[in-house]
Short mmCIF file of N, CA and C in Angstrom, two decimals:
data_model
loop_
_atom_site.label_atom_id
_atom_site.label_comp_id
_atom_site.label_asym_id
_atom_site.label_seq_id
_atom_site.Cartn_x
_atom_site.Cartn_y
_atom_site.Cartn_z
N MET A 238 0.82 -1.20 0.00
CA MET A 238 0.00 0.00 0.00
C MET A 238 0.86 1.26 0.00
N GLN A 239 1.92 1.27 0.79
CA GLN A 239 2.82 2.42 0.87
C GLN A 239 3.48 2.68 -0.48
N GLU A 240 3.87 1.62 -1.18
CA GLU A 240 4.52 1.75 -2.48
C GLU A 240 3.56 2.36 -3.50
N ARG A 241 2.30 1.92 -3.47
CA ARG A 241 1.30 2.45 -4.40
C ARG A 241 1.05 3.93 -4.10
N TYR A 242 1.01 4.30 -2.83
CA TYR A 242 0.83 5.70 -2.46
C TYR A 242 1.97 6.55 -3.03
N LYS A 243 3.19 6.03 -2.96
CA LYS A 243 4.36 6.74 -3.49
C LYS A 243 4.22 6.92 -5.01
N GLU A 244 3.76 5.87 -5.70
CA GLU A 244 3.53 5.96 -7.15
C GLU A 244 2.51 7.05 -7.46
N TYR A 245 1.40 7.04 -6.71
CA TYR A 245 0.35 8.03 -6.94
C TYR A 245 0.86 9.44 -6.68
N ARG A 246 1.68 9.61 -5.67
CA ARG A 246 2.24 10.91 -5.35
C ARG A 246 3.15 11.39 -6.48
N GLU A 247 3.97 10.49 -7.02
CA GLU A 247 4.85 10.85 -8.14
C GLU A 247 4.03 11.21 -9.38
N LEU A 248 2.97 10.44 -9.61
CA LEU A 248 2.08 10.74 -10.74
C LEU A 248 1.44 12.11 -10.56
N GLU A 249 0.98 12.39 -9.36
CA GLU A 249 0.37 13.68 -9.06
C GLU A 249 1.35 14.83 -9.31
N GLU A 250 2.60 14.65 -8.94
CA GLU A 250 3.62 15.69 -9.16
C GLU A 250 3.83 15.92 -10.65
N ARG A 251 3.88 14.84 -11.43
CA ARG A 251 4.05 14.98 -12.88
C ARG A 251 2.85 15.67 -13.52
N MET A 252 1.65 15.32 -13.04
CA MET A 252 0.44 15.95 -13.56
C MET A 252 0.44 17.44 -13.23
N PHE A 253 0.94 17.81 -12.07
CA PHE A 253 1.01 19.22 -11.68
C PHE A 253 1.96 19.98 -12.61
N ILE A 254 3.08 19.37 -12.95
CA ILE A 254 4.03 20.00 -13.88
C ILE A 254 3.36 20.22 -15.24
N MET A 255 2.62 19.21 -15.72
CA MET A 255 1.92 19.35 -17.00
C MET A 255 0.85 20.44 -16.91
N LYS A 256 0.14 20.47 -15.79
CA LYS A 256 -0.90 21.48 -15.60
C LYS A 256 -0.29 22.88 -15.67
N ARG A 257 0.86 23.07 -15.03
CA ARG A 257 1.54 24.38 -15.08
C ARG A 257 1.89 24.75 -16.51
N PHE A 258 2.44 23.78 -17.26
CA PHE A 258 2.81 24.04 -18.66
C PHE A 258 1.58 24.46 -19.46
N PHE A 259 0.49 23.68 -19.36
CA PHE A 259 -0.70 23.99 -20.15
C PHE A 259 -1.36 25.28 -19.70
N SER A 260 -1.37 25.55 -18.41
CA SER A 260 -1.94 26.81 -17.92
C SER A 260 -1.17 28.00 -18.49
N GLU A 261 0.14 27.91 -18.45
CA GLU A 261 0.97 28.98 -19.00
C GLU A 261 0.78 29.10 -20.51
N PHE A 262 0.69 27.98 -21.20
CA PHE A 262 0.46 27.99 -22.65
C PHE A 262 -0.85 28.70 -22.97
N PHE A 263 -1.94 28.34 -22.27
CA PHE A 263 -3.23 28.96 -22.54
C PHE A 263 -3.25 30.43 -22.12
N ARG A 264 -2.57 30.76 -21.05
CA ARG A 264 -2.50 32.16 -20.64
C ARG A 264 -1.84 32.99 -21.73
N LYS A 265 -0.72 32.49 -22.26
CA LYS A 265 -0.02 33.21 -23.33
C LYS A 265 -0.88 33.27 -24.59
N THR A 266 -1.62 32.22 -24.85
CA THR A 266 -2.43 32.16 -26.06
C THR A 266 -3.57 33.16 -26.04
N ILE A 267 -4.17 33.39 -24.86
CA ILE A 267 -5.31 34.30 -24.83
C ILE A 267 -4.95 35.71 -24.39
N SER A 268 -3.68 35.93 -24.04
CA SER A 268 -3.30 37.28 -23.64
C SER A 268 -3.21 38.18 -24.86
N ASN A 269 -3.31 39.47 -24.63
CA ASN A 269 -3.30 40.44 -25.72
C ASN A 269 -2.00 41.20 -25.82
N ASN A 270 -0.89 40.59 -25.41
CA ASN A 270 0.38 41.33 -25.45
C ASN A 270 1.11 41.20 -26.79
N ASP A 271 0.52 40.52 -27.73
CA ASP A 271 1.13 40.33 -29.04
C ASP A 271 0.56 41.37 -30.01
N LYS A 272 1.39 42.25 -30.50
CA LYS A 272 0.92 43.28 -31.44
C LYS A 272 0.47 42.61 -32.73
N GLY A 273 -0.65 43.07 -33.24
CA GLY A 273 -1.16 42.55 -34.50
C GLY A 273 -2.20 41.46 -34.33
N VAL A 274 -2.23 40.80 -33.20
CA VAL A 274 -3.23 39.77 -32.96
C VAL A 274 -3.98 40.13 -31.69
N SER A 275 -5.25 40.42 -31.83
CA SER A 275 -6.05 40.78 -30.67
C SER A 275 -7.11 39.71 -30.44
N VAL A 276 -6.95 38.95 -29.39
CA VAL A 276 -7.89 37.91 -29.04
C VAL A 276 -8.44 38.26 -27.67
N ASP A 277 -9.68 38.72 -27.63
CA ASP A 277 -10.28 39.17 -26.38
C ASP A 277 -11.33 38.16 -25.92
N PHE A 278 -10.86 37.06 -25.32
CA PHE A 278 -11.74 36.00 -24.85
C PHE A 278 -11.46 35.69 -23.41
N SER A 279 -12.51 35.32 -22.69
CA SER A 279 -12.30 34.65 -21.40
C SER A 279 -12.01 33.19 -21.74
N VAL A 280 -11.54 32.43 -20.78
CA VAL A 280 -11.24 31.03 -21.05
C VAL A 280 -12.51 30.28 -21.46
N LEU A 281 -13.62 30.57 -20.79
CA LEU A 281 -14.87 29.89 -21.16
C LEU A 281 -15.36 30.29 -22.55
N GLU A 282 -15.21 31.57 -22.89
CA GLU A 282 -15.59 32.00 -24.24
C GLU A 282 -14.69 31.33 -25.27
N LEU A 283 -13.44 31.16 -24.93
CA LEU A 283 -12.52 30.45 -25.81
C LEU A 283 -12.98 29.01 -26.03
N LYS A 284 -13.41 28.35 -24.96
CA LYS A 284 -13.94 27.00 -25.11
C LYS A 284 -15.18 27.01 -26.00
N GLY A 285 -16.00 28.03 -25.83
CA GLY A 285 -17.21 28.14 -26.64
C GLY A 285 -16.93 28.33 -28.11
N ILE A 286 -16.03 29.25 -28.43
CA ILE A 286 -15.73 29.50 -29.84
C ILE A 286 -14.97 28.32 -30.46
N SER A 287 -14.19 27.63 -29.63
CA SER A 287 -13.46 26.45 -30.12
C SER A 287 -14.39 25.26 -30.37
N ALA A 288 -15.62 25.34 -29.87
CA ALA A 288 -16.61 24.27 -30.10
C ALA A 288 -17.09 24.25 -31.55
N PHE A 289 -16.80 25.32 -32.28
CA PHE A 289 -17.15 25.37 -33.70
C PHE A 289 -16.05 24.67 -34.48
N LEU A 290 -16.16 23.35 -34.58
CA LEU A 290 -15.12 22.56 -35.24
C LEU A 290 -15.00 22.91 -36.72
N ASP A 291 -16.11 23.25 -37.32
CA ASP A 291 -16.15 23.73 -38.71
C ASP A 291 -16.70 25.15 -38.63
N HIS A 292 -15.89 26.13 -38.97
CA HIS A 292 -16.31 27.52 -38.78
C HIS A 292 -17.46 27.94 -39.70
N ASN A 293 -17.77 27.13 -40.71
CA ASN A 293 -18.88 27.46 -41.61
C ASN A 293 -20.17 26.70 -41.28
N LYS A 294 -20.11 25.84 -40.28
CA LYS A 294 -21.26 25.00 -39.95
C LYS A 294 -22.11 25.64 -38.86
N GLU A 295 -23.40 25.34 -38.91
CA GLU A 295 -24.33 25.76 -37.88
C GLU A 295 -24.51 24.58 -36.92
N TYR A 296 -24.46 24.84 -35.61
CA TYR A 296 -24.53 23.78 -34.60
C TYR A 296 -25.71 23.99 -33.67
N SER A 297 -26.26 22.88 -33.18
CA SER A 297 -27.25 22.96 -32.13
C SER A 297 -26.50 23.19 -30.81
N MET A 298 -27.22 23.63 -29.80
CA MET A 298 -26.59 23.84 -28.49
C MET A 298 -26.05 22.51 -27.95
N ARG A 299 -26.76 21.44 -28.20
CA ARG A 299 -26.31 20.12 -27.73
C ARG A 299 -24.99 19.75 -28.38
N GLU A 300 -24.87 20.00 -29.69
CA GLU A 300 -23.61 19.69 -30.39
C GLU A 300 -22.46 20.55 -29.85
N LEU A 301 -22.72 21.84 -29.63
CA LEU A 301 -21.68 22.72 -29.08
C LEU A 301 -21.27 22.27 -27.69
N SER A 302 -22.24 21.86 -26.90
CA SER A 302 -21.97 21.37 -25.56
C SER A 302 -21.05 20.15 -25.61
N GLN A 303 -21.35 19.23 -26.50
CA GLN A 303 -20.52 18.03 -26.66
C GLN A 303 -19.12 18.39 -27.18
N ASN A 304 -19.05 19.28 -28.15
CA ASN A 304 -17.76 19.66 -28.73
C ASN A 304 -16.86 20.36 -27.71
N ALA A 305 -17.46 21.12 -26.79
CA ALA A 305 -16.69 21.88 -25.80
C ALA A 305 -16.49 21.10 -24.50
N PHE A 306 -17.13 19.92 -24.40
CA PHE A 306 -17.06 19.12 -23.16
C PHE A 306 -17.57 19.92 -21.97
N LEU A 307 -18.68 20.63 -22.19
CA LEU A 307 -19.29 21.45 -21.15
C LEU A 307 -20.78 21.10 -21.03
N PRO A 308 -21.36 21.28 -19.85
CA PRO A 308 -22.80 21.05 -19.69
C PRO A 308 -23.60 22.04 -20.55
N PRO A 309 -24.79 21.62 -20.99
CA PRO A 309 -25.61 22.51 -21.84
C PRO A 309 -25.89 23.87 -21.20
N SER A 310 -26.10 23.94 -19.90
CA SER A 310 -26.37 25.23 -19.26
C SER A 310 -25.17 26.17 -19.40
N ASN A 311 -23.97 25.63 -19.29
CA ASN A 311 -22.76 26.46 -19.44
C ASN A 311 -22.62 26.96 -20.87
N ILE A 312 -22.83 26.07 -21.84
CA ILE A 312 -22.62 26.48 -23.24
C ILE A 312 -23.67 27.52 -23.63
N SER A 313 -24.85 27.41 -23.08
CA SER A 313 -25.90 28.39 -23.37
C SER A 313 -25.49 29.78 -22.87
N ALA A 314 -24.96 29.85 -21.66
CA ALA A 314 -24.50 31.12 -21.10
C ALA A 314 -23.33 31.68 -21.91
N ILE A 315 -22.43 30.81 -22.33
CA ILE A 315 -21.27 31.24 -23.12
C ILE A 315 -21.73 31.79 -24.47
N MET A 316 -22.69 31.09 -25.11
CA MET A 316 -23.20 31.56 -26.40
C MET A 316 -23.91 32.90 -26.24
N ASP A 317 -24.55 33.13 -25.08
CA ASP A 317 -25.16 34.45 -24.81
C ASP A 317 -24.08 35.53 -24.82
N GLN A 318 -22.97 35.27 -24.14
CA GLN A 318 -21.87 36.25 -24.08
C GLN A 318 -21.29 36.50 -25.48
N LEU A 319 -21.06 35.41 -26.21
CA LEU A 319 -20.48 35.54 -27.55
C LEU A 319 -21.44 36.26 -28.50
N SER A 320 -22.72 36.02 -28.33
CA SER A 320 -23.73 36.68 -29.15
C SER A 320 -23.75 38.19 -28.87
N LYS A 321 -23.65 38.56 -27.58
CA LYS A 321 -23.62 39.98 -27.22
C LYS A 321 -22.41 40.69 -27.82
N LYS A 322 -21.31 39.96 -28.00
CA LYS A 322 -20.11 40.52 -28.59
C LYS A 322 -20.13 40.48 -30.12
N GLY A 323 -21.20 39.93 -30.69
CA GLY A 323 -21.33 39.85 -32.14
C GLY A 323 -20.49 38.74 -32.76
N ILE A 324 -20.11 37.75 -31.97
CA ILE A 324 -19.25 36.67 -32.44
C ILE A 324 -20.07 35.49 -32.95
N THR A 325 -21.22 35.26 -32.33
CA THR A 325 -22.12 34.19 -32.77
C THR A 325 -23.50 34.77 -33.01
N LYS A 326 -24.29 34.01 -33.73
CA LYS A 326 -25.68 34.39 -33.97
C LYS A 326 -26.54 33.14 -33.83
N ARG A 327 -27.67 33.30 -33.15
CA ARG A 327 -28.60 32.19 -32.95
C ARG A 327 -29.80 32.34 -33.87
N ARG A 328 -30.39 31.17 -34.16
CA ARG A 328 -31.67 31.19 -34.87
C ARG A 328 -32.44 29.92 -34.50
N ARG A 329 -33.72 30.01 -34.52
CA ARG A 329 -34.58 28.86 -34.25
C ARG A 329 -34.69 28.02 -35.52
N ASP A 330 -34.67 26.71 -35.34
CA ASP A 330 -34.84 25.80 -36.46
C ASP A 330 -36.29 25.93 -36.94
N PRO A 331 -36.51 26.27 -38.22
CA PRO A 331 -37.89 26.47 -38.69
C PRO A 331 -38.73 25.18 -38.62
N LYS A 332 -38.10 24.02 -38.67
CA LYS A 332 -38.83 22.76 -38.61
C LYS A 332 -39.19 22.36 -37.18
N ASP A 333 -38.37 22.79 -36.23
CA ASP A 333 -38.61 22.48 -34.82
C ASP A 333 -38.15 23.67 -34.00
N ARG A 334 -39.08 24.53 -33.61
CA ARG A 334 -38.76 25.79 -32.93
C ARG A 334 -38.08 25.59 -31.58
N ARG A 335 -38.11 24.36 -31.04
CA ARG A 335 -37.43 24.09 -29.77
C ARG A 335 -35.91 24.05 -29.96
N ILE A 336 -35.48 23.77 -31.18
CA ILE A 336 -34.05 23.64 -31.46
C ILE A 336 -33.47 25.00 -31.85
N VAL A 337 -32.38 25.36 -31.16
CA VAL A 337 -31.67 26.61 -31.45
C VAL A 337 -30.38 26.25 -32.17
N LYS A 338 -30.17 26.87 -33.31
CA LYS A 338 -28.94 26.68 -34.08
C LYS A 338 -28.06 27.92 -33.91
N VAL A 339 -26.74 27.70 -33.86
CA VAL A 339 -25.80 28.80 -33.65
C VAL A 339 -24.72 28.71 -34.72
N HIS A 340 -24.35 29.86 -35.24
CA HIS A 340 -23.23 29.91 -36.19
C HIS A 340 -22.34 31.11 -35.86
N LEU A 341 -21.12 31.04 -36.35
CA LEU A 341 -20.19 32.15 -36.18
C LEU A 341 -20.53 33.25 -37.17
N THR A 342 -20.47 34.48 -36.71
CA THR A 342 -20.60 35.62 -37.62
C THR A 342 -19.25 35.81 -38.33
N ASP A 343 -19.21 36.73 -39.26
CA ASP A 343 -17.93 37.03 -39.92
C ASP A 343 -16.89 37.48 -38.88
N LYS A 344 -17.34 38.28 -37.92
CA LYS A 344 -16.46 38.72 -36.84
C LYS A 344 -15.97 37.50 -36.05
N GLY A 345 -16.85 36.57 -35.76
CA GLY A 345 -16.49 35.36 -35.02
C GLY A 345 -15.49 34.50 -35.79
N LYS A 346 -15.70 34.36 -37.09
CA LYS A 346 -14.78 33.58 -37.92
C LYS A 346 -13.39 34.22 -37.91
N LYS A 347 -13.38 35.56 -38.01
CA LYS A 347 -12.10 36.26 -38.00
C LYS A 347 -11.39 36.08 -36.64
N MET A 348 -12.15 36.18 -35.56
CA MET A 348 -11.56 36.02 -34.23
C MET A 348 -11.05 34.59 -34.03
N LEU A 349 -11.81 33.61 -34.50
CA LEU A 349 -11.37 32.22 -34.38
C LEU A 349 -10.09 32.01 -35.19
N TYR A 350 -10.05 32.58 -36.39
CA TYR A 350 -8.85 32.47 -37.23
C TYR A 350 -7.65 33.11 -36.53
N GLU A 351 -7.84 34.30 -35.96
CA GLU A 351 -6.75 34.99 -35.27
C GLU A 351 -6.28 34.19 -34.06
N PHE A 352 -7.24 33.62 -33.32
CA PHE A 352 -6.86 32.80 -32.18
C PHE A 352 -6.06 31.58 -32.62
N MET A 353 -6.52 30.90 -33.67
CA MET A 353 -5.82 29.70 -34.14
C MET A 353 -4.42 30.06 -34.63
N LYS A 354 -4.28 31.19 -35.28
CA LYS A 354 -2.97 31.66 -35.73
C LYS A 354 -2.06 31.92 -34.53
N LYS A 355 -2.61 32.58 -33.52
CA LYS A 355 -1.83 32.88 -32.32
C LYS A 355 -1.48 31.58 -31.58
N ARG A 356 -2.41 30.64 -31.52
CA ARG A 356 -2.15 29.37 -30.87
C ARG A 356 -1.03 28.62 -31.59
N GLY A 357 -1.05 28.64 -32.91
CA GLY A 357 0.02 28.00 -33.68
C GLY A 357 1.37 28.64 -33.41
N LYS A 358 1.37 29.96 -33.33
CA LYS A 358 2.61 30.69 -33.03
C LYS A 358 3.13 30.32 -31.64
N GLU A 359 2.22 30.22 -30.66
CA GLU A 359 2.62 29.87 -29.30
C GLU A 359 3.12 28.42 -29.24
N LEU A 360 2.51 27.53 -30.01
CA LEU A 360 3.00 26.15 -30.08
C LEU A 360 4.42 26.13 -30.65
N GLU A 361 4.64 26.91 -31.67
CA GLU A 361 5.98 26.98 -32.25
C GLU A 361 6.97 27.53 -31.24
N ASN A 362 6.57 28.57 -30.49
CA ASN A 362 7.45 29.11 -29.45
C ASN A 362 7.76 28.07 -28.38
N SER A 363 6.75 27.27 -28.03
CA SER A 363 6.92 26.28 -26.96
C SER A 363 7.68 25.04 -27.41
N LEU A 364 7.37 24.56 -28.60
CA LEU A 364 7.92 23.27 -29.06
C LEU A 364 8.99 23.40 -30.14
N GLY A 365 9.11 24.59 -30.71
CA GLY A 365 10.01 24.78 -31.84
C GLY A 365 11.47 24.51 -31.56
N ASN A 366 11.90 24.65 -30.33
CA ASN A 366 13.31 24.43 -30.00
C ASN A 366 13.63 22.97 -29.67
N LEU A 367 12.60 22.13 -29.65
CA LEU A 367 12.85 20.71 -29.41
C LEU A 367 13.45 20.07 -30.66
N SER A 368 14.28 19.08 -30.45
CA SER A 368 14.77 18.32 -31.60
C SER A 368 13.61 17.51 -32.17
N ASN A 369 13.75 17.08 -33.41
CA ASN A 369 12.71 16.23 -34.01
C ASN A 369 12.48 14.99 -33.17
N LYS A 370 13.55 14.42 -32.67
CA LYS A 370 13.45 13.21 -31.85
C LYS A 370 12.64 13.48 -30.59
N ASP A 371 12.95 14.57 -29.88
CA ASP A 371 12.21 14.91 -28.67
C ASP A 371 10.74 15.22 -28.98
N ARG A 372 10.50 15.92 -30.08
CA ARG A 372 9.13 16.26 -30.45
C ARG A 372 8.33 14.99 -30.76
N GLN A 373 8.93 14.07 -31.52
CA GLN A 373 8.24 12.81 -31.83
C GLN A 373 8.00 11.99 -30.57
N GLU A 374 8.96 11.98 -29.66
CA GLU A 374 8.80 11.24 -28.41
C GLU A 374 7.68 11.86 -27.57
N LEU A 375 7.62 13.18 -27.54
CA LEU A 375 6.55 13.86 -26.82
C LEU A 375 5.20 13.48 -27.41
N PHE A 376 5.06 13.52 -28.72
CA PHE A 376 3.79 13.18 -29.37
C PHE A 376 3.38 11.75 -29.06
N LYS A 377 4.33 10.82 -29.12
CA LYS A 377 4.02 9.42 -28.82
C LYS A 377 3.59 9.25 -27.37
N CYS A 378 4.28 9.93 -26.45
CA CYS A 378 3.93 9.84 -25.02
C CYS A 378 2.54 10.43 -24.77
N LEU A 379 2.24 11.56 -25.40
CA LEU A 379 0.93 12.18 -25.22
C LEU A 379 -0.17 11.30 -25.81
N GLU A 380 0.12 10.67 -26.94
CA GLU A 380 -0.86 9.76 -27.55
C GLU A 380 -1.14 8.58 -26.62
N LYS A 381 -0.08 8.02 -26.05
CA LYS A 381 -0.24 6.90 -25.13
C LYS A 381 -0.98 7.34 -23.87
N ALA A 382 -0.61 8.51 -23.33
CA ALA A 382 -1.28 9.02 -22.13
C ALA A 382 -2.76 9.26 -22.41
N THR A 383 -3.07 9.78 -23.58
CA THR A 383 -4.47 10.02 -23.95
C THR A 383 -5.26 8.72 -23.95
N LYS A 384 -4.70 7.68 -24.52
CA LYS A 384 -5.39 6.38 -24.55
C LYS A 384 -5.61 5.84 -23.14
N ILE A 385 -4.64 6.02 -22.26
CA ILE A 385 -4.78 5.55 -20.88
C ILE A 385 -5.85 6.36 -20.16
N PHE A 386 -5.85 7.69 -20.35
CA PHE A 386 -6.87 8.51 -19.70
C PHE A 386 -8.27 8.19 -20.23
N GLU A 387 -8.37 7.85 -21.51
CA GLU A 387 -9.67 7.43 -22.04
C GLU A 387 -10.13 6.14 -21.38
N LYS A 388 -9.21 5.21 -21.13
CA LYS A 388 -9.56 3.98 -20.41
C LYS A 388 -10.09 4.32 -19.03
N ILE A 389 -9.41 5.22 -18.35
CA ILE A 389 -9.84 5.62 -17.01
C ILE A 389 -11.22 6.27 -17.08
N GLN A 390 -11.38 7.19 -18.02
CA GLN A 390 -12.64 7.94 -18.13
C GLN A 390 -13.81 7.02 -18.46
N TYR A 391 -13.59 6.07 -19.34
CA TYR A 391 -14.69 5.20 -19.78
C TYR A 391 -14.70 3.85 -19.08
N GLY A 392 -13.83 3.69 -18.07
CA GLY A 392 -13.84 2.49 -17.26
C GLY A 392 -13.49 1.21 -18.01
N GLN A 393 -12.63 1.32 -18.99
CA GLN A 393 -12.23 0.14 -19.75
C GLN A 393 -11.18 -0.63 -18.98
N PRO A 394 -11.35 -1.93 -18.86
CA PRO A 394 -10.34 -2.72 -18.16
C PRO A 394 -9.04 -2.80 -18.94
N ASP A 395 -7.96 -2.90 -18.22
CA ASP A 395 -6.65 -3.03 -18.84
C ASP A 395 -6.41 -4.50 -19.16
N SER A 396 -6.22 -4.83 -20.42
CA SER A 396 -6.06 -6.23 -20.84
C SER A 396 -4.70 -6.79 -20.41
N HIS A 397 -3.77 -5.93 -19.97
CA HIS A 397 -2.44 -6.39 -19.55
C HIS A 397 -2.30 -6.41 -18.03
N GLU A 398 -3.43 -6.37 -17.35
CA GLU A 398 -3.42 -6.33 -15.88
C GLU A 398 -2.85 -7.63 -15.33
N ASN A 399 -2.10 -7.52 -14.23
CA ASN A 399 -1.50 -8.71 -13.59
C ASN A 399 -2.56 -9.55 -12.94
#
């Protein structure tokens, strides 16, 4: 039991280091200190605008909620904020008035494009100095970690368990 606790503590420390990296990455990505790129989003608004996987597609609130991994009540409030800023526009489905469809306005598309450009630049700043070998190793490790976290999230048994 003591050995397993030590493993969990080490895992927790590594997760904290990753959390710091990603927090700093997202802070830099949404900050406005870069001349020429103005991205004025809160973190939740950023999640909301990022839920538009196809910037030309119209989405239901349920689809946006799923894409952003947020509860429907949260995505609805976020879409209200984005709509007030002229970034999204809502409309009722003419076939079923209970369904609300949301799309990005031209302003929203431009802001999403600017954010994606800034995010790419920040990724290059963060990862650009790594060797190809280190970058490939990082990608493989993240891919493996993602698969393990999906097992945890969906309760899939490990087929290699002792």
